[in-house]
Tab-separated table of C-alpha atoms in Angstrom:
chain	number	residue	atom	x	y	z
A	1	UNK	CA	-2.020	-25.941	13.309
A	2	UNK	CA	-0.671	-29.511	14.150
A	3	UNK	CA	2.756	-28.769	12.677
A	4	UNK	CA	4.399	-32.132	12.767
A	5	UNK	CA	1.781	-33.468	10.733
A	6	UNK	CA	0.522	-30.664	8.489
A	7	UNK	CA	3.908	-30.051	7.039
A	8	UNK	CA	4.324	-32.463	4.865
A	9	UNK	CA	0.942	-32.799	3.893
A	10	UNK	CA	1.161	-29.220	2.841
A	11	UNK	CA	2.713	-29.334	-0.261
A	12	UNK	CA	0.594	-32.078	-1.973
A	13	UNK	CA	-2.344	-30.213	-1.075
A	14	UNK	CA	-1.173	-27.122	-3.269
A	15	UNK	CA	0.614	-28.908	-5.977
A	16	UNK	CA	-2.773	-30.813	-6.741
A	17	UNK	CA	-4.981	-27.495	-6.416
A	18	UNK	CA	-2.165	-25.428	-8.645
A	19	UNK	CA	-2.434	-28.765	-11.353
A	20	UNK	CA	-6.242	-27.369	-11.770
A	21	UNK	CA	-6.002	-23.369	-10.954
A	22	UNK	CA	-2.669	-22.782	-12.295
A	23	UNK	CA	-2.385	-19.027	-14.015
A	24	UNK	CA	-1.734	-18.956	-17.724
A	25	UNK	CA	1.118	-16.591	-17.988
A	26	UNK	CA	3.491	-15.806	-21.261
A	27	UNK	CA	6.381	-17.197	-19.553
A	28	UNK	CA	5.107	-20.249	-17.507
A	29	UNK	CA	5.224	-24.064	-18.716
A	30	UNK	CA	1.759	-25.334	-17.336
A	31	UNK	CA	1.819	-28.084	-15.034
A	32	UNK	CA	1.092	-30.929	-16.852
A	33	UNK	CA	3.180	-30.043	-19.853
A	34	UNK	CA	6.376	-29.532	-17.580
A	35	UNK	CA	5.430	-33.100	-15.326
A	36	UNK	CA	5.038	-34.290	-19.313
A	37	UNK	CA	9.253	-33.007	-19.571
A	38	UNK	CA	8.881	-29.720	-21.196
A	39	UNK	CA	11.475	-27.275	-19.237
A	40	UNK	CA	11.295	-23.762	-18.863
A	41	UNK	CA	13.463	-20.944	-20.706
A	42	UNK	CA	15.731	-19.555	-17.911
A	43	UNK	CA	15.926	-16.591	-20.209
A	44	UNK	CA	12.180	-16.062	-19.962
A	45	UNK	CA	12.136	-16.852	-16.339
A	46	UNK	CA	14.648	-14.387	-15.363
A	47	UNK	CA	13.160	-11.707	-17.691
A	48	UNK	CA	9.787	-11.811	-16.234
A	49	UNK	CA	11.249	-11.531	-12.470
A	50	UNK	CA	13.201	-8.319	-13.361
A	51	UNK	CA	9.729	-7.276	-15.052
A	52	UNK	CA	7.355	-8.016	-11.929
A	53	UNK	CA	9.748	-6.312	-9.478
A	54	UNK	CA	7.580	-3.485	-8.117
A	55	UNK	CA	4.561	-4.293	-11.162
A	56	UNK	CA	1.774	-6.111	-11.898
A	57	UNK	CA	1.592	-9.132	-14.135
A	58	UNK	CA	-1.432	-7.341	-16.066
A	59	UNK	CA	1.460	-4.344	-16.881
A	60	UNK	CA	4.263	-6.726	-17.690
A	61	UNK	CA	2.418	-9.171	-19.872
A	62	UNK	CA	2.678	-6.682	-22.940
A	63	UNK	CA	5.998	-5.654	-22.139
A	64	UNK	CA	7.211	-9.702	-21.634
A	65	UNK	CA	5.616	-9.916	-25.341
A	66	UNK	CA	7.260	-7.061	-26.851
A	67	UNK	CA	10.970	-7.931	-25.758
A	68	UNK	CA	11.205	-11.292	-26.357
A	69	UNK	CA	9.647	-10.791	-30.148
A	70	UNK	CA	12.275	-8.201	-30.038
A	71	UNK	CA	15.387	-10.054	-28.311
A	72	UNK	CA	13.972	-14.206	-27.969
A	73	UNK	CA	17.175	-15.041	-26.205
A	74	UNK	CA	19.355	-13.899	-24.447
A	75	UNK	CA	22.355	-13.225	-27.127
A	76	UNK	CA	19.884	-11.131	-28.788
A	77	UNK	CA	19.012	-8.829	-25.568
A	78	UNK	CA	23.343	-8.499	-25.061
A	79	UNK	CA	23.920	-7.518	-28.846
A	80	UNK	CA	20.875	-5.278	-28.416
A	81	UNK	CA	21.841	-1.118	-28.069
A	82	UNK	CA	21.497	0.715	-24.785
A	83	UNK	CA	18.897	3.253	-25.869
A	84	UNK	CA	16.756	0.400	-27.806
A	85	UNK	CA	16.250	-1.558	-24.677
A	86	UNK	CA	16.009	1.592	-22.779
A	87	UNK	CA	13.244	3.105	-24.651
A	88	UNK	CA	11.266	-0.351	-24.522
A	89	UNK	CA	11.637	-0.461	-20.593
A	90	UNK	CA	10.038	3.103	-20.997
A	91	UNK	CA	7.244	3.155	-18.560
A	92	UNK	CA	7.725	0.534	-16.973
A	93	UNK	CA	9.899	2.369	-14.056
A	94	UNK	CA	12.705	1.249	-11.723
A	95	UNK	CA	14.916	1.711	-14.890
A	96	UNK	CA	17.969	0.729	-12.620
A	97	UNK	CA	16.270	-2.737	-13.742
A	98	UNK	CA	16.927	-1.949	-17.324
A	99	UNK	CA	20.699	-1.097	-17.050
A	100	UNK	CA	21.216	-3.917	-14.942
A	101	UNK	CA	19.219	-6.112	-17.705
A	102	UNK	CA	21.666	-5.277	-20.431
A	103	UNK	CA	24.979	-5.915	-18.212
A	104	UNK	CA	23.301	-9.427	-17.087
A	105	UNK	CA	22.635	-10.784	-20.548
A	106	UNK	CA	26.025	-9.349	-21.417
A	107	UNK	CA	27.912	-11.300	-18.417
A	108	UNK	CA	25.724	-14.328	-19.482
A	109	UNK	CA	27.092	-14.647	-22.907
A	110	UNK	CA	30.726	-13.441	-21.960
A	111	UNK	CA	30.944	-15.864	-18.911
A	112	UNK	CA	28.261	-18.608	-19.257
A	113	UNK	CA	28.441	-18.975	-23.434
A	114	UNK	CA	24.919	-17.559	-23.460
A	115	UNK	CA	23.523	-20.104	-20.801
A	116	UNK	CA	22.466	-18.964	-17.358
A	117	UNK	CA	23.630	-20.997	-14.695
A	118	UNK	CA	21.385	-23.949	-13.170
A	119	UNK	CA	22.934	-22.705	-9.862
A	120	UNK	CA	21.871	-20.428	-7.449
A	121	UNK	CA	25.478	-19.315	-6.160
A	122	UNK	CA	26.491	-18.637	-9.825
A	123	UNK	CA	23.409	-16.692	-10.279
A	124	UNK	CA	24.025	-14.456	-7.680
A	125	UNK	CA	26.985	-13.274	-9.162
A	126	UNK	CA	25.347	-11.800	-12.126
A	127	UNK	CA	24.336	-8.049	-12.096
A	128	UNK	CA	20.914	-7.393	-10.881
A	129	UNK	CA	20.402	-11.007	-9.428
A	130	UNK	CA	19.638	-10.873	-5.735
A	131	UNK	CA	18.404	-13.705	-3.611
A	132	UNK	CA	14.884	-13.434	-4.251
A	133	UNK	CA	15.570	-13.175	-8.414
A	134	UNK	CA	18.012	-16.070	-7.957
A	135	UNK	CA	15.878	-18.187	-5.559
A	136	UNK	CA	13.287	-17.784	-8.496
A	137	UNK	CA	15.317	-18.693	-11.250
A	138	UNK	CA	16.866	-21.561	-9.530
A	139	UNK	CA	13.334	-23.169	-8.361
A	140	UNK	CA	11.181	-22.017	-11.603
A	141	UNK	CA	13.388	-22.804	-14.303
A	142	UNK	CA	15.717	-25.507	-13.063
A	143	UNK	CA	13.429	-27.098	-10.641
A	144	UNK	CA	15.775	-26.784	-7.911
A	145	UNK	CA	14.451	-26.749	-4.145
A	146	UNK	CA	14.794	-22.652	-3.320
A	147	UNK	CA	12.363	-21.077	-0.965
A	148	UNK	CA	10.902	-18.000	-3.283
A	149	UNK	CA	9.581	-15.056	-1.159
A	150	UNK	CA	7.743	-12.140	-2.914
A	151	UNK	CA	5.157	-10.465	-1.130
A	152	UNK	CA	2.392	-12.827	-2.290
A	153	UNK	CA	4.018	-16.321	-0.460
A	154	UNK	CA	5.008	-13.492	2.774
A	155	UNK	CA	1.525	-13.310	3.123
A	156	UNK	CA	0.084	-16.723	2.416
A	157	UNK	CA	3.206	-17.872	5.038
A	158	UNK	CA	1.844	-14.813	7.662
A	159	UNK	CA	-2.151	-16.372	7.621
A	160	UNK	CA	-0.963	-20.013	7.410
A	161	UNK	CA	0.880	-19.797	10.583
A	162	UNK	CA	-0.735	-16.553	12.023
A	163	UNK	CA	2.210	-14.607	12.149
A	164	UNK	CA	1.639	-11.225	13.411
A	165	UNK	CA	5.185	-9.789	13.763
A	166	UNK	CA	5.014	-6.579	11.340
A	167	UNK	CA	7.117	-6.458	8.263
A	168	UNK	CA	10.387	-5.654	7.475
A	169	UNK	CA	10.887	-7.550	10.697
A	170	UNK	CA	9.281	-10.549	10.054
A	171	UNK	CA	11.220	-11.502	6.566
A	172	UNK	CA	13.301	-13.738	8.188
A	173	UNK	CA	10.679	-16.024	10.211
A	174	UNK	CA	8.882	-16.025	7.060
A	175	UNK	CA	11.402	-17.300	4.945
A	176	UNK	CA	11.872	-20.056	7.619
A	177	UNK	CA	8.510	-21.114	7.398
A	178	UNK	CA	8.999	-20.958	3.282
A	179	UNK	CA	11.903	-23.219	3.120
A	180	UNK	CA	10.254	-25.517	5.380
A	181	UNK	CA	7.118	-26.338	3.372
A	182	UNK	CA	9.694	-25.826	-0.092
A	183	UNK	CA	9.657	-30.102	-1.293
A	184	UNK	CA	12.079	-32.202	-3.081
A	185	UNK	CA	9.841	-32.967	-5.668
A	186	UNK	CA	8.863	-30.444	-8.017
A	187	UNK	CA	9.603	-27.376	-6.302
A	188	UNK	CA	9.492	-25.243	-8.998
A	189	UNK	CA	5.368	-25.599	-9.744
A	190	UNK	CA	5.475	-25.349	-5.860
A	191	UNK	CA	7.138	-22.189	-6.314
A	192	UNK	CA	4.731	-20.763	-8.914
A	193	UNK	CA	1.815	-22.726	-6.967
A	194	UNK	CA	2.219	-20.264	-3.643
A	195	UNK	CA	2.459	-17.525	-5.685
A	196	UNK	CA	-0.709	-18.361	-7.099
A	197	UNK	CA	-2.488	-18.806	-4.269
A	198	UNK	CA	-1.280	-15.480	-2.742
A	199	UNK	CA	-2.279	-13.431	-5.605
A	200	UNK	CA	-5.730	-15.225	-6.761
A	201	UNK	CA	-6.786	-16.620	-3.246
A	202	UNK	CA	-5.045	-15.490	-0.459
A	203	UNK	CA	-5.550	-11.380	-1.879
A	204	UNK	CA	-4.587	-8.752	0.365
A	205	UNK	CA	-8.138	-7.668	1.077
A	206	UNK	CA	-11.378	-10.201	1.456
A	207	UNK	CA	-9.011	-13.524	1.017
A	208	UNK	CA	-11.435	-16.019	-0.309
A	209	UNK	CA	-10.548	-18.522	2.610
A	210	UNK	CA	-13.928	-20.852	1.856
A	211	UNK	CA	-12.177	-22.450	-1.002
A	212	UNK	CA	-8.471	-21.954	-0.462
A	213	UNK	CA	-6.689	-25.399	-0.620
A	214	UNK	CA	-5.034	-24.393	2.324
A	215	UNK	CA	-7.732	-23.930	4.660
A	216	UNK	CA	-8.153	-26.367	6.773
A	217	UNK	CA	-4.128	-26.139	8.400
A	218	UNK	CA	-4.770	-21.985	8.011
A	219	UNK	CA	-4.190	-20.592	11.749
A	220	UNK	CA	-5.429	-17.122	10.671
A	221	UNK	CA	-8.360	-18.132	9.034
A	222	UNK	CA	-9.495	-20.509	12.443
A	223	UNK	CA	-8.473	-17.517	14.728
A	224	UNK	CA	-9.966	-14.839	12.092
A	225	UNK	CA	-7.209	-12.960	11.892
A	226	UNK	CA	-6.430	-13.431	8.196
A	227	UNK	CA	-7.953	-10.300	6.831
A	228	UNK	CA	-5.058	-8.486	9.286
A	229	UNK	CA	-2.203	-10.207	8.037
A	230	UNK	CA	0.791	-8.961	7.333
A	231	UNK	CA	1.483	-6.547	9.554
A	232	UNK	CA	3.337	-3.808	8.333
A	233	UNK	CA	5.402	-1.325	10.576
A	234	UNK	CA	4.040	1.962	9.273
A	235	UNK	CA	6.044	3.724	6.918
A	236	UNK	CA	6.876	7.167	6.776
A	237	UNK	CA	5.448	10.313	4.795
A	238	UNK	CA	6.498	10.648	1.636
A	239	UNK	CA	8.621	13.722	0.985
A	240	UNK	CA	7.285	15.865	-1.788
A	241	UNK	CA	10.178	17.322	-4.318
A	242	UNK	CA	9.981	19.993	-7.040
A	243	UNK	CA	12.016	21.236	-9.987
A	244	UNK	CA	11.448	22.642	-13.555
A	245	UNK	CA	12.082	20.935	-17.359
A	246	UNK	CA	12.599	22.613	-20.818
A	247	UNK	CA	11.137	21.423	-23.465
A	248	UNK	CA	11.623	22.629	-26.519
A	249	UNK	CA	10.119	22.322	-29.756
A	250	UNK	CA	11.930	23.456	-33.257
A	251	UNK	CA	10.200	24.837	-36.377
A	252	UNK	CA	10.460	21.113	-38.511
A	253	UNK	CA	9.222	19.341	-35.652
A	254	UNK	CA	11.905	18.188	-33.794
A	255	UNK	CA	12.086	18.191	-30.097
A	256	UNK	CA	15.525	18.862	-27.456
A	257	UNK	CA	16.018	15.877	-25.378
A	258	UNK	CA	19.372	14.872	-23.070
A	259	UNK	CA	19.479	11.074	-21.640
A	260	UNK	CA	20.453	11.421	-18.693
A	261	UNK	CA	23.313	9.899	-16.550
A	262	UNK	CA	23.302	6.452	-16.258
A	263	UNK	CA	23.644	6.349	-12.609
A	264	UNK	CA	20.389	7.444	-10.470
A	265	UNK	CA	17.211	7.852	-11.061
A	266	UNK	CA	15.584	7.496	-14.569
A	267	UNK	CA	19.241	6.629	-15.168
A	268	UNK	CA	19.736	6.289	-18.800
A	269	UNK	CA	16.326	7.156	-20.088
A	270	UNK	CA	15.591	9.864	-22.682
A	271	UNK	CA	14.438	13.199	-20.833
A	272	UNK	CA	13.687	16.484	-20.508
A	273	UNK	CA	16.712	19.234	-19.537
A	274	UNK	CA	15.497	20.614	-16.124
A	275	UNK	CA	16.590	21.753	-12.819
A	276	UNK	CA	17.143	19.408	-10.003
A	277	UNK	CA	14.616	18.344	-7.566
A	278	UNK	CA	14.887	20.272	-4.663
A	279	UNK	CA	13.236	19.020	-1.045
A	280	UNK	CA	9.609	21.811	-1.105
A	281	UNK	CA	11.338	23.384	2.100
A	282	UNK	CA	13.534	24.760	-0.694
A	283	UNK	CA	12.659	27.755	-3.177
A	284	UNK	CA	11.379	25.934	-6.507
A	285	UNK	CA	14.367	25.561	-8.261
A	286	UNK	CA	13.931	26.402	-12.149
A	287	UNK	CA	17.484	25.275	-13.095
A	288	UNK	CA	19.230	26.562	-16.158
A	289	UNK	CA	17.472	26.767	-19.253
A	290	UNK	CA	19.278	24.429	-21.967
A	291	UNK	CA	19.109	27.907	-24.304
A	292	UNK	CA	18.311	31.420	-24.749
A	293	UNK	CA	14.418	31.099	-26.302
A	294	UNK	CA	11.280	32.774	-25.065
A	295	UNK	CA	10.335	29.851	-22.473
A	296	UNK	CA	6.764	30.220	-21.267
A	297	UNK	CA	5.052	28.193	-18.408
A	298	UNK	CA	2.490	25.858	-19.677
A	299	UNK	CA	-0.276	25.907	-17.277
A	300	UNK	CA	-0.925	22.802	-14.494
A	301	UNK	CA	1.686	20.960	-13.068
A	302	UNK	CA	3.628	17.650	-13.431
A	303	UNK	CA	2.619	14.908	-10.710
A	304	UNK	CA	4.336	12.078	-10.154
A	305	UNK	CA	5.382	9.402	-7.217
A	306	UNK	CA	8.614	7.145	-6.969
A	307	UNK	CA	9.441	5.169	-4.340
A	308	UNK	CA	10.803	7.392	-1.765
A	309	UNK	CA	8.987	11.373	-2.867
A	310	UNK	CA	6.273	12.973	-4.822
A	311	UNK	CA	7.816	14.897	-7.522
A	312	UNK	CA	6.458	17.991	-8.673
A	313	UNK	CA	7.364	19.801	-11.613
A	314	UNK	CA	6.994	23.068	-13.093
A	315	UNK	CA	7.190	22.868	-17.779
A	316	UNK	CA	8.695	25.476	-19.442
A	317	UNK	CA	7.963	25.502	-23.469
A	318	UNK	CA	9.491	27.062	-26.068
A	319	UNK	CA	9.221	27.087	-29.929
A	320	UNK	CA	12.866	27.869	-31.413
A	321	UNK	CA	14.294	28.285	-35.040
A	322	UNK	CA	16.244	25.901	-37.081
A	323	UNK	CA	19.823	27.424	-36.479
A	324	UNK	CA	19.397	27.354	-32.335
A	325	UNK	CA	22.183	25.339	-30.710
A	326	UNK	CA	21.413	23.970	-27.541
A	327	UNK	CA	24.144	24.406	-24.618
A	328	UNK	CA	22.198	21.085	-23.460
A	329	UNK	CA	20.576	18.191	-25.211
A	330	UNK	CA	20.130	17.498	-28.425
A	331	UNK	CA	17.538	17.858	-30.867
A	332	UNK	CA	15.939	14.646	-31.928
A	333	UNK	CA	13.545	14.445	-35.310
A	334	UNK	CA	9.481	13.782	-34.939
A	335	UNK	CA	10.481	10.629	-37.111
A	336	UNK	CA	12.749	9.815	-34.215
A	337	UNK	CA	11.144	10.181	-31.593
A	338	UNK	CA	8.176	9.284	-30.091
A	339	UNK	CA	6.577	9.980	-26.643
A	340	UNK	CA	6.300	6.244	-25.615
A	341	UNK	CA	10.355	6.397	-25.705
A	342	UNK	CA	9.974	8.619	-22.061
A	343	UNK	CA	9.897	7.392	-18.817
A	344	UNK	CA	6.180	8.000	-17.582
A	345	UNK	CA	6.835	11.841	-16.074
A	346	UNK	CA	8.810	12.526	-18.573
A	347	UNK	CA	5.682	11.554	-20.896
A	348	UNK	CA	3.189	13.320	-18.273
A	349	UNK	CA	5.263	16.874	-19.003
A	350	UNK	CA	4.988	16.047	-22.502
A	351	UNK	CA	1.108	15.548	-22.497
A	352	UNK	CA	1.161	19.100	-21.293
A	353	UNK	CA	2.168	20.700	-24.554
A	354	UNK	CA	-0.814	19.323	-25.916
């Protein structure tokens, strides 16, 4: 690539192919509607980047629908109850995302009158804003020139300048390249235009280089090394983990549930009493049952992944009268409860009782 002269020309290029190809998405202002001076909702800006950390747009979109029907601003979200918000996040995992959701909005309408900050220093003092949520903000909803680096613009800025240097490593000469080609003008479709190209063009496997925008000034694609970039350092094997739950069903229905601490993981979220979850190098642990009832193994086995381990976990049922009083938990009515309240292996040991 001739740098000194492809730089600028760069952005132009992509702003008039995202004017075109732009994504329709629940919480984007199209192109020509926001050069026609319609501004984006910071609330919806910021709620979507906590909802696409670590998912899809195709899982969020439904979830983006059903909390801002819920909670449209963000006063609403604040005054909204823990386990309300909690139980919509259900399923949607990384529920550290969801605690630090409530105690944003909260710090937004306590120290900003309701109004998040068009600046990127005061957004980074709210809870659960990092750089790359405050970058986004800052660029997408006040239009302000911030490099935005998910892993969709790391790869389109890997292939455009044929960087091979693995990930982690290479974050930081990617960013440089990011807030080089970031413009003055309009930044913030920029922004959303990279992103774009990385997820419909530039895909992880088979990019479509024949009719990227960006193909001419591509290094990777002329040396035909796109399809290998980013490298990635290789990561390790996951460790696998196992424990036990309890569930427990009474005569009218109702079922024993605890939420559990707020700090860790599933932190907040309704649940299952169970053991903890024990490295497999350990004897299953099967914890202490949350009361004295005829617990019997349901047959199979709960599978799940997070981040770091594979959890697997043992399910203990029982059927108990109306007088039994749980030394853990509480039990909740059928009226008031309802599986799509659980976190997704919480709901995966509930599917076994069926």
């Amino acid at each position: 690539m001739r740098e000194k002269t492809s730089v600028s020309k760069l952005p132009p290029i992509l702003l008039e192919w995202y004017d075109t190809h732009a994504r329709a998405l629940p919480w984007r202002v199209p192109p020509h509607d926001r050069m026609a001076g319609v501004t984006p909702d910071p609330y919806r800006i910021w709620l979507s980047e906590v909802m696409l950390q670590q998912t899809t747009v195709a899982t969020v979109k439904d979830y983006f629908a059903r909390f801002t029907t819920r909670w449209p601003d963000v006063g609403a979200l604040a005054a909204a109850a823990d386990k309300d918000v909690m139980a919509e996040w259900a399923g949607l995992g990384y529920y550290a995302r969801a605690r630090n959701l409530l105690k944003c909005a909260r710090a937004v309408v306590a120290e900003h009158g309701g109004n998040f900050p068009a600046d990127h220093d005061a957004l980074l003092k709210l809870p659960g804003i990092g750089p790359y949520t405050a970058a986004a903000i800052s660029s997408i909803a006040f239009d302000l020139p911030h490099a935005v680096l998910d892993g969709n613009v790391e790869r389109v800025m890997a292939r455009v300048y044929n960087i091979h240097t693995p990930l982690p490593a290479a974050k930081p000469e990617l960013m440089a390249r990011a807030v080089a080609l970031t413009p003055q003008g309009r930044p913030g479709d920029y922004a959303q235009a990279v992103m774009d190209l990385g997820a419909t063009i530039c895909t992880p496997k088979s990019p479509a280089c024949g009719i990227c925008p960006w193909r001419e000034p591509c290094v990777a694609r002329a040396e035909g090394t796109a399809a290998l970039l980013p490298k990635k350092t290789p990561k390790k094997p996951k460790p696998v983990r196992h424990g036990t739950v309890y569930l427990a069903q009474r005569e009218d229905g109702a079922w024993l549930l605890e939420t559990r601490p707020d700090k860790g993981l599933l932190g907040g979220m309704l649940g299952w009493p169970g053991s903890d979850w024990i490295d497999t190098s350990e004897p299953r642990p099967e914890g202490t049952p949350p009361m004295t009832a005829d617990w019997q193994p349901l047959p199979g086995e709960v599978r799940h992944t997070f981040t770091h381990f594979h959890l697997m976990l043992t399910v203990q049922h029982a059927r108990v009268g109306h007088g039994t009083a749980p030394e853990i938990g509480e039990f909740i009515g059928q009226n008031q409860f309802s599986p799509s309240d659980l976190p997704t292996v919480m709901r995966k040991a509930f599917d076994l009782t069926r």
